[in-house]
Each structure stands twice: as C-alpha cells, then as structure tokens.
Short mmCIF file of C-alpha atoms and ligand atoms in Angstrom, two decimals:
data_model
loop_
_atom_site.label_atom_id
_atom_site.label_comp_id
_atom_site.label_asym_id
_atom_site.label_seq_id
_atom_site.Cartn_x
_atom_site.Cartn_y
_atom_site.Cartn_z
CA UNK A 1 -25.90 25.05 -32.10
CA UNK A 2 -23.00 24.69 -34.75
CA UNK A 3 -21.97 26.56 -36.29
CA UNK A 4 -22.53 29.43 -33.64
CA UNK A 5 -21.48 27.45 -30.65
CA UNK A 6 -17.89 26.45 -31.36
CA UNK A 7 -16.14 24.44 -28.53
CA UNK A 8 -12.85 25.36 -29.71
CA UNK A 9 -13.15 29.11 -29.22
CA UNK A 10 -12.12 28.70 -25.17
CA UNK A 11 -9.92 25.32 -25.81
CA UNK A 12 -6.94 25.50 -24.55
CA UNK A 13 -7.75 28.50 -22.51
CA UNK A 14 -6.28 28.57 -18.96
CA UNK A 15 -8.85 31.58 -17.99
CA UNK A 16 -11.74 28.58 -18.44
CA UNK A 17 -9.09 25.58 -16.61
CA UNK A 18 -11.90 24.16 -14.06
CA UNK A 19 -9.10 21.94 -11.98
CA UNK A 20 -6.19 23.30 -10.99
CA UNK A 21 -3.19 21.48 -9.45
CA UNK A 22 -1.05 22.81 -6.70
CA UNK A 23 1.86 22.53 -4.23
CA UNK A 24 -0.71 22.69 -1.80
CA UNK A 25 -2.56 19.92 -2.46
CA UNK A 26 0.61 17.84 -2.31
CA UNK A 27 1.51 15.47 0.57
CA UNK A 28 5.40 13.76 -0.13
CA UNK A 29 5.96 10.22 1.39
CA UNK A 30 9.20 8.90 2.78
CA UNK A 31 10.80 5.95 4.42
CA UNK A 32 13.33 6.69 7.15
CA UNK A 33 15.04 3.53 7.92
CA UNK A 34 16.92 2.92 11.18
CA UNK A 35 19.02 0.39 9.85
CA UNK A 36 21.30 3.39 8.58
CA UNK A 37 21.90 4.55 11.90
CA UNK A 38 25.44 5.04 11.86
CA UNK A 39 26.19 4.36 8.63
CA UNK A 40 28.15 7.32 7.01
CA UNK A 41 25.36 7.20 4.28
CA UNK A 42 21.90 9.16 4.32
CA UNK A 43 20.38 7.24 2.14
CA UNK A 44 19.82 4.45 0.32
CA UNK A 45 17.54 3.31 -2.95
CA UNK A 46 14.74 1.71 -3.65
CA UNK A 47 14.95 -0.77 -6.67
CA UNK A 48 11.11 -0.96 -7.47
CA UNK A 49 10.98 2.91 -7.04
CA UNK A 50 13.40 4.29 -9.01
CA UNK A 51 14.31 7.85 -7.67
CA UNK A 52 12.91 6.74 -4.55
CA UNK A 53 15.19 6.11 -1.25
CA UNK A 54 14.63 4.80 2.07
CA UNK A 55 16.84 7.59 4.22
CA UNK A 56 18.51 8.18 7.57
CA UNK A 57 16.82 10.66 9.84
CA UNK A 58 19.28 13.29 9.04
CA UNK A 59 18.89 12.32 5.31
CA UNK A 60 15.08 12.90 6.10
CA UNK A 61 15.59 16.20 7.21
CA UNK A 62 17.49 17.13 4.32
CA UNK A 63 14.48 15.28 1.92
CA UNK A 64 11.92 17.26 3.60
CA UNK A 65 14.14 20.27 3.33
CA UNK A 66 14.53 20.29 -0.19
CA UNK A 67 11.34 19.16 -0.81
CA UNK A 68 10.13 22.49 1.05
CA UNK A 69 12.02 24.67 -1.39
CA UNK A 70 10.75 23.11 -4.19
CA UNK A 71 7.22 24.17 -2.57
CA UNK A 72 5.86 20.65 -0.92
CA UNK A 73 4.67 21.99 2.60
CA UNK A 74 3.52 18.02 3.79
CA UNK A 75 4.90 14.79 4.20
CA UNK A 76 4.02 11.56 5.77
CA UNK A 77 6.29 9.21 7.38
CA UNK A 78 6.78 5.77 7.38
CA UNK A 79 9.32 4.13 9.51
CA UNK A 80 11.70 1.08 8.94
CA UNK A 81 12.91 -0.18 12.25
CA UNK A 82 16.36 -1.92 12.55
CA UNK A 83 15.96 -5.97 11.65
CA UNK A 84 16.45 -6.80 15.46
CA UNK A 85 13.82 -4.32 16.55
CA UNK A 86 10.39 -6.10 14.91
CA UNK A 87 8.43 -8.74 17.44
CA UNK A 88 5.10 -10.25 17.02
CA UNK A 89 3.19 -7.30 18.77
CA UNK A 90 5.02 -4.09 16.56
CA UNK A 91 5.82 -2.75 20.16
CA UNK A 92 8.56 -1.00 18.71
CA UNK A 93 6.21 1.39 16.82
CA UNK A 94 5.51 2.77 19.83
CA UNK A 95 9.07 3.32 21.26
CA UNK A 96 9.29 7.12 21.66
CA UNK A 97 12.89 6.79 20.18
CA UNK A 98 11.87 4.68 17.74
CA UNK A 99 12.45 5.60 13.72
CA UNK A 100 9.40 8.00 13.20
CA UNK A 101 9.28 9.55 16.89
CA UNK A 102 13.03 10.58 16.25
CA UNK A 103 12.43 12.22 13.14
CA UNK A 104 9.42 13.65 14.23
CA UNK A 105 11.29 15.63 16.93
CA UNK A 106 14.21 16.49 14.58
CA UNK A 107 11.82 18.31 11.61
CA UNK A 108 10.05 19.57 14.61
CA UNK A 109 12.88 21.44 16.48
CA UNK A 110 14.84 21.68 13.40
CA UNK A 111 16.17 25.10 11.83
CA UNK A 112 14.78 27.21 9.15
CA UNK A 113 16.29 25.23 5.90
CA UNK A 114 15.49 22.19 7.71
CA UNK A 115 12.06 22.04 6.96
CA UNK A 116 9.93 24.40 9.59
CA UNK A 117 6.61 24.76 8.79
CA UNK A 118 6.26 21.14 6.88
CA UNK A 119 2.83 19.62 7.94
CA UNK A 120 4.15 16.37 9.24
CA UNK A 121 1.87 13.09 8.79
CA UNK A 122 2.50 9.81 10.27
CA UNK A 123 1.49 6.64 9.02
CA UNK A 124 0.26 4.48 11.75
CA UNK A 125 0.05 1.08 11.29
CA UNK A 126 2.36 -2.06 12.82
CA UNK A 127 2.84 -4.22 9.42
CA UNK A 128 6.65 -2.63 9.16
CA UNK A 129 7.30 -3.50 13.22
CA UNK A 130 6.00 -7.09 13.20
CA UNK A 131 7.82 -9.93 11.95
CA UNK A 132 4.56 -11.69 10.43
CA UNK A 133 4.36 -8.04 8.44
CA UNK A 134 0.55 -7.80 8.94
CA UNK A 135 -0.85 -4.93 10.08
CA UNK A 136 -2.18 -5.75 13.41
CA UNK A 137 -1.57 -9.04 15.95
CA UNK A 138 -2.25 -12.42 15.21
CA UNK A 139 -3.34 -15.55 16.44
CA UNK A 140 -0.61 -16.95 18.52
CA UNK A 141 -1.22 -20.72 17.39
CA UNK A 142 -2.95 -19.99 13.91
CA UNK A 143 -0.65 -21.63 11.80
CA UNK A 144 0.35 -21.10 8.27
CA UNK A 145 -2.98 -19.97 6.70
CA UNK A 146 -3.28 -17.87 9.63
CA UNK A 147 -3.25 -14.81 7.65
CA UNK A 148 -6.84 -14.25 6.33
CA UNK A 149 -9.73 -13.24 9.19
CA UNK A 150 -6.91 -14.62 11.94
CA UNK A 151 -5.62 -10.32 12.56
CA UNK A 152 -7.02 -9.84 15.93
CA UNK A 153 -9.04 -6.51 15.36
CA UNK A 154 -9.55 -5.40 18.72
CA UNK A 155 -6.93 -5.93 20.14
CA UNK A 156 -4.89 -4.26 17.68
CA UNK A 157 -6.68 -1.25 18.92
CA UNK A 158 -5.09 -0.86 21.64
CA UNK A 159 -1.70 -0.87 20.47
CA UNK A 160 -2.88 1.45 17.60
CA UNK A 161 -4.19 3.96 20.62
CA UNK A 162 -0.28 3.77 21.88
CA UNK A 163 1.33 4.36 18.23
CA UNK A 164 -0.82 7.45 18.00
CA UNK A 165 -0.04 8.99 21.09
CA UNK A 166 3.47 8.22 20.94
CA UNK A 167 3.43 9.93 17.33
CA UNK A 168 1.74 13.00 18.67
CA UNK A 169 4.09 13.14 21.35
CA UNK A 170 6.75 13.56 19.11
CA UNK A 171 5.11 16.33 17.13
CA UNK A 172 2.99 14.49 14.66
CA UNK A 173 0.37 17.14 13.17
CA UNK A 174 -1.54 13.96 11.50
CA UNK A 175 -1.61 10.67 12.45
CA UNK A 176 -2.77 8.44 9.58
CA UNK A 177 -3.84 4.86 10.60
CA UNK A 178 -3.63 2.39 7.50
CA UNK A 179 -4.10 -0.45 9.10
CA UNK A 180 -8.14 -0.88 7.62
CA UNK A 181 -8.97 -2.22 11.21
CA UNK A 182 -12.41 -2.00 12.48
CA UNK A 183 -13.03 0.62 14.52
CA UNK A 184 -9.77 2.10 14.40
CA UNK A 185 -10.76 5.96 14.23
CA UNK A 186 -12.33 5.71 17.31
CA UNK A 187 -9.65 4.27 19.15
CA UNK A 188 -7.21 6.46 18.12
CA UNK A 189 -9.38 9.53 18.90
CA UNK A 190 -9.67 8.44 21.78
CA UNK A 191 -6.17 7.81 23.05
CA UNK A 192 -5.52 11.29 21.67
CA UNK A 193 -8.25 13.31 23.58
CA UNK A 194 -7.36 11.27 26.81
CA UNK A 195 -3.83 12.16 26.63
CA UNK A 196 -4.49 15.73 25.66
CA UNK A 197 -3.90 15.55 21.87
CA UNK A 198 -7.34 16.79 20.85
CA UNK A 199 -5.04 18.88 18.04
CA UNK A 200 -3.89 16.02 16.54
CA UNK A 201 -5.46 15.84 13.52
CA UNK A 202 -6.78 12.13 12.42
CA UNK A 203 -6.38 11.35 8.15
CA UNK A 204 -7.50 7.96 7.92
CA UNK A 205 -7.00 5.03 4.87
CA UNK A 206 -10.58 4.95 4.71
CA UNK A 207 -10.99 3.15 1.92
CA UNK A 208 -7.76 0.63 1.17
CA UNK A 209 -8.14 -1.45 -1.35
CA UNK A 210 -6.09 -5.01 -1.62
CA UNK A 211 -4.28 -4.21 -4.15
CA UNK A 212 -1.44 -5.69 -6.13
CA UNK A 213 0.04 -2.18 -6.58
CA UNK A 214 1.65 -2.08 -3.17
CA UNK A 215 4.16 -4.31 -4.18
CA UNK A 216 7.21 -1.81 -3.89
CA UNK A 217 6.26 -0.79 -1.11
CA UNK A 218 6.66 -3.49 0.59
CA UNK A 219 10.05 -3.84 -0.89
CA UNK A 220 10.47 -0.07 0.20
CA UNK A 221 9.64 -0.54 3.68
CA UNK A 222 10.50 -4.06 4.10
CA UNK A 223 6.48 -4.86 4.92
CA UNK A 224 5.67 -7.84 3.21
CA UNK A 225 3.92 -10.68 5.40
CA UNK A 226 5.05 -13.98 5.82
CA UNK A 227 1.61 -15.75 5.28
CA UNK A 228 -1.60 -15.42 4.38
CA UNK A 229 -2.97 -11.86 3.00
CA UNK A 230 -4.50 -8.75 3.36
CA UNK A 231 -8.08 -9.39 1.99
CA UNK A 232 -9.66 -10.01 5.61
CA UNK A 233 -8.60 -6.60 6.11
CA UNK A 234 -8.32 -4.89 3.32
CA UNK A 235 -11.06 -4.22 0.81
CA UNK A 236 -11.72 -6.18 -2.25
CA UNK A 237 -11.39 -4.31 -5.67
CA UNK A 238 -14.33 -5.35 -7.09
CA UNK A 239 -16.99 -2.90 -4.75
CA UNK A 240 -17.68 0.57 -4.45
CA UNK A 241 -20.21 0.75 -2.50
CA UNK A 242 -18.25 -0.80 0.35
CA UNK A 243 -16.17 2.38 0.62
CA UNK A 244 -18.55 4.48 0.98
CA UNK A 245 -19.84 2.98 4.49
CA UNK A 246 -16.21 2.66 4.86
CA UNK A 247 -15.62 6.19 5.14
CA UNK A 248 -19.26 7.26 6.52
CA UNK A 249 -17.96 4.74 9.36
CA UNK A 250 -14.41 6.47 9.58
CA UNK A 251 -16.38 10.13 9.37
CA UNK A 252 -18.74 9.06 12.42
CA UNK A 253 -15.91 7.90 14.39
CA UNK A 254 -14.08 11.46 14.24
CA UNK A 255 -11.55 11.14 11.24
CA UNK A 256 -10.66 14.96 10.10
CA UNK A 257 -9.68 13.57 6.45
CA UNK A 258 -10.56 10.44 4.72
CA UNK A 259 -8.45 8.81 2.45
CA UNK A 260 -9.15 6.52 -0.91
CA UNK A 261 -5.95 4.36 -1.79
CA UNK A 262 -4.64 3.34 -4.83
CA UNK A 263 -5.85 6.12 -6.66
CA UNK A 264 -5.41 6.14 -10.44
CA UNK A 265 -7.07 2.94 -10.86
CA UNK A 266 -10.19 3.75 -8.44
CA UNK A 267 -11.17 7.04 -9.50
CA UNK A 268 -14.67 6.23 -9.62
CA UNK A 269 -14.43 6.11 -6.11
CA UNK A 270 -12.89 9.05 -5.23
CA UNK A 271 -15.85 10.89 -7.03
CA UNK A 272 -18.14 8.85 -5.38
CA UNK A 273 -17.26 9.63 -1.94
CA UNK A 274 -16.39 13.31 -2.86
CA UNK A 275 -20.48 13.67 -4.33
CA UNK A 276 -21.33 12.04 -1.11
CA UNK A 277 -18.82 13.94 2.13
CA UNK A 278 -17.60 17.02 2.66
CA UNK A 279 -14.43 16.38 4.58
CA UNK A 280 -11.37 16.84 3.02
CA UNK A 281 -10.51 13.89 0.82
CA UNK A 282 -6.93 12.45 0.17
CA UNK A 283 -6.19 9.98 -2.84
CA UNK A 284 -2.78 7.85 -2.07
CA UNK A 285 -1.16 7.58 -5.75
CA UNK A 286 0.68 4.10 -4.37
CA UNK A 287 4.10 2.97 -4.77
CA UNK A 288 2.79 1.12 -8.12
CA UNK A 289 1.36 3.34 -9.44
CA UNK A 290 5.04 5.51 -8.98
CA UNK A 291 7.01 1.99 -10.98
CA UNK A 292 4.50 1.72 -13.92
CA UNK A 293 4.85 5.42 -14.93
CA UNK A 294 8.78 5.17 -14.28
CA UNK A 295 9.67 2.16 -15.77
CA UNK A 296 7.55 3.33 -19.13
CA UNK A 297 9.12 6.48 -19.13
CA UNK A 298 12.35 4.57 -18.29
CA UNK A 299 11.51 2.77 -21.74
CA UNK A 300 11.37 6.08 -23.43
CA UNK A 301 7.35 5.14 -24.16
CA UNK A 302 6.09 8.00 -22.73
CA UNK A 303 7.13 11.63 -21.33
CA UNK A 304 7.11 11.54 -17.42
CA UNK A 305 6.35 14.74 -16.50
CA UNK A 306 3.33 15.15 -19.32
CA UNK A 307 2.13 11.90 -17.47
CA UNK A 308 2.57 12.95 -14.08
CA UNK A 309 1.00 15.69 -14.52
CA UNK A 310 -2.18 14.16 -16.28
CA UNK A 311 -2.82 11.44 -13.58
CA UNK A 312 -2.50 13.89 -10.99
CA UNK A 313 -4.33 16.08 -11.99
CA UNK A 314 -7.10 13.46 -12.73
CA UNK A 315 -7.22 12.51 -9.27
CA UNK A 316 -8.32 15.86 -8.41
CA UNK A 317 -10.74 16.33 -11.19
CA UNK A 318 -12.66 13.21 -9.89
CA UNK A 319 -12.17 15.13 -6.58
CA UNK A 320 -9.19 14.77 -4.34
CA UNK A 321 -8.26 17.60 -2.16
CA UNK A 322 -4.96 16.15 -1.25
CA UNK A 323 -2.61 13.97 -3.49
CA UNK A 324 -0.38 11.61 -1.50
CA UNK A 325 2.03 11.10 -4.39
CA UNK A 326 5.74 10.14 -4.93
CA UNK A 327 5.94 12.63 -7.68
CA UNK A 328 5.28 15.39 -5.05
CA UNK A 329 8.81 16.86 -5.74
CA UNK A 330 9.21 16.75 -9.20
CA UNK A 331 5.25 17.57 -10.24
CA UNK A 332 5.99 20.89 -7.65
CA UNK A 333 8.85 21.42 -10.13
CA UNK A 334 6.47 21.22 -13.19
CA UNK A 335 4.06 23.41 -11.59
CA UNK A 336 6.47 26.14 -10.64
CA UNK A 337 7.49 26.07 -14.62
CA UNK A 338 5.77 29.55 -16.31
CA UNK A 339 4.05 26.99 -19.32
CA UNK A 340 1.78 25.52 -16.79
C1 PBG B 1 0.84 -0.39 5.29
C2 PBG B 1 0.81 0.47 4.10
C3 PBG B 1 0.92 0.05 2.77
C4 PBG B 1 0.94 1.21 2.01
C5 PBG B 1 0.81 2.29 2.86
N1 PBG B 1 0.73 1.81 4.16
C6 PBG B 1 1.09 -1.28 2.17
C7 PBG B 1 0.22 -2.40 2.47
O1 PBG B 1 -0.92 -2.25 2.91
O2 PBG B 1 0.70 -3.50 2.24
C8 PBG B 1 1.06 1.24 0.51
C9 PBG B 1 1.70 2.45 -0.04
C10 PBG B 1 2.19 2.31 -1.42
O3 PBG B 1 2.09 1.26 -2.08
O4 PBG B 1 2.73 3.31 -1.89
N2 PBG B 1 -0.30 -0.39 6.04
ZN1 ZN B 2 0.02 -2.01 7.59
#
C-alpha cells in the first residue's frame, strides 16, 4: 500500500508497455476503379476521405508498393467497376478480367518494388457490381421498399461461391466476404475446396454492424443502394450478444479469421469475442471512422498522428490481432519513428 507501492515508478516505462502496435498487424484498404482505365491519371480522390484515392490498377501497384516500403505487408481490395459494367445480379464481380481479378494478377506477377510478398485480401461482396447497390440479389418485382428482408440470401450464395473462386484464381491469398449473408462461409469454402483452393484463406465480416459510419465509403466505392437498407442484413448496433453467435456461426462454417466492423465505436465487442475465440480476430477501423479523425485534425482540434495512434492501438488492447485501417501507411510511418 501507499506509500510503498507507487504506480508511477514504471509509468511511462516501455519495458512494462503490455500492447504493442505493429506493421504487422496492419492490413491497408484500397479502391481500384476501372473507370480510369485509360485515363492518363492513376488516381483520383476521395472527398469524404481526405488523403484517400480510388486508383487505376497500375496506380494500385504503385499504392501497394509504397505502402510495402513504408512496412504494410497486407492489403485488401475493393473494386469499382466501370458505370456500364453493374447489372442486377453483380455478374461482373466475377469476370476474371474484371477490376480486382486484374490487379490481383498484376501485384501477383509483379516485380520486386512492385509489391512481392504483400498478403493480398479481397473483399467479396456484390453491393459495388449491382445497380440496386445491395449486397446480394433482390426481388425482381419488390418494389420500392424492397430493400429490407427482400436480399435473396441463398441465392446470393451462389454467386458469392463464383466471386471467390474467381478471386482465388487470380491470386487472392484471402477472400473476405462482407456481404453479412447467412451462411455465406460455408458457401464460399466450399466453392474453394471444390475448385482446388483449399489455400485460400477465408477472413470473414463476422460481425457488421449497420452503421452510419460507412458513409464515405459508399461515396469511395460508389456503393450506396437505391432503396431500402442494410438492417435485414446487417446487424443492429444496439446487441452484443448477437455477434458472438455471429462469429461462433462464421467459425463453425470454416472462416480462418473473423472480423468485427466498425471498430472504435464497438470495442466492447471486439473484447468480447476475443475472451470468447481463439482465431485470429480483425477489427475494420471504417471509412468514418478515417473522416471524423481527419476532418478534426483538419480543424487543427487535435494532433492526427497522437490520435491515430491511440485508437489503434485501442483496438488491439481490447484485442484485435489485425487492424484493417486507412491509417495503415502513415501509423507504419509513426511506428518506424525511434520515440515510439
Ligand atoms: C460492402 C462494404 C462496406 C464496407 C466494406 N465493405 C460498406 C457497406 O456495407 O455499406 C465499409 C467500409 C468502410 O466504411 O470503410 N459490403
Ligand atoms: Zn456489400
């Protein structure tokens, strides 16, 4: 007891640091958008995301590049096809020269400097390749309030099986489906074994949350859905204990890594699936999350890279394994500084 036992004798103490963040833990995300094929430039911004671009495949490759050097060694892709390209059914998700597939092979078969080595994740899920924007097919004749409970689960899962295979085709090392369909681990696993991509690894959006801090990225990746919304699909903020069969579902289907997304507002449950699994756990820091910290530190209210590195770190206090973060590049930056 005081005054013997004095806290501050170890504070501040990196020797005693019980979380430590790293470049390995770090997973960047990036939009490669067809509709700059051909256009002299690589890339292009993102309004809501400041710092953020949607990029050419050869602007990718260059992202993923520099990212590498900077020490991020994963990334997961998310494609925006050209305009002309989206239908009712996504089927162009599953082109194999489609946006993703193309890229895929060109980080794959690219050059050292180009990004060899990068872990490359795929997000697979059809909201960006439909022209309704949800994330799986929908009643024909529904109507306008189609949107909620009117997503055709099972069939979706076939066309999910297709996405995935056609991703691992290309090279994928993860396919990640995000569509928060029923059932949609097993389908993919199964597509993969059956077409001899038992290696593919399977990181799932176990637990998605609907959640009003996906906005840019809908503006990033030209997503949003014409009616309706994502709540028969997506989970509802207000329960925790939802997730957790959420992911228990998603580990007994054969998911390799389970996912909790947004993250800095639903810490609670990452550490409540992390006391509960054992299989690697990713936390998605969303696209929101990315424009509240910007635009602050935008203001001059508060210092981005102190608060960066705070929430990131957070996420893997409450016990993340991965970070899915748009910071990736710049917190790798912190982290190679000598201070931290
Ligand atoms: C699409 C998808 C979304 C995100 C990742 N995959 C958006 C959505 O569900 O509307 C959100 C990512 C972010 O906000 O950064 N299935
Ligand atoms: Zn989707």
């Amino acid at each position: 007891m005081f005054p013997r036992v004095r806290m501050r004798r170890l504070r501040g103490l990196k020797l005693v640091r019980e979380t430590r963040l790293s470049c390995d833990d770090l997973i960047l995300p990036l939009f490669v958008d067809e509709n700059l094929d051909g256009k002299k430039t690589e890339k292009r911004p993102i309004n809501s995301m400041p710092g953020q671009f949607r990029f050419s495949v050869e602007g990718a490759v260059k992202e993923v590049a520099e990212a590498r050097s900077l020490g991020v060694k994963s990334v997961l892709l998310f494609g925006i096809p050209a305009q002309a390209k989206k239908d009712e059914g996504g089927s162009e998700a599953f082109n194999s020269e489609g946006v993703v597939q193309r890229t895929v092979r060109r980080l794959k078969s690219g050059s050292e400097g180009e990004g060899r080595g990068v872990v490359v994740a795929t997000d697979l899920c059809l909201c960006e390749y439909t022209t309704h924007g949800h994330c799986g097919l929908v009643e024909a004749e529904a109507g306008a309030e189609r949107g909620k409970g009117r997503v055709l689960n099972d069939a979706t899962l076939e066309v999910l099986g297709e996405v995935a295979v056609s991703q691992a085709e290309a090279g994928a090392d993860i396919v990640a489906p995000s569509g928060m369909m029923d059932g949609m681990v097993k389908a993919v696993r199964e597509r993969l074994d059956d077409a001899g991509f038992s290696n593919t690894a399977i990181m799932s959006y176990s637990a998605k949350y609907n959640s009003a801090l996906y906005g840019p990225f809908r503006e990033a990746a030209n997503s949003g859905y014409q009616f309706g919304d994502r709540s028969g699909y997506q989970m509802d903020f207000s329960n925790a204990r939802e997730a957790l069969r959420e992911v228990e579902l998603d580990i007994s289907e054969g998911a390799d890594i389970v996912m909790v997304k947004p993250a800095l507002f639903y810490l609670d449950i990452i550490s409540k699936v992390r006391e509960r699994f054992d299989l690697p756990l990713a936390a998605y820091s969303v696209s929101g999350e990315y424009a509240m910290i910007s635009a602050a530190a935008e203001q001059g209210y508060l210092n981005r890279a102190e608060v960066v590195l705070e929430g990131l770190t957070a996420m893997k206090r409450a016990g993340a394994d991965l970070i899915i973060s748009y910071f990736a590049k710049e917190v790798a930056e912190t982290l190679s500084r000598p201070r931290q």
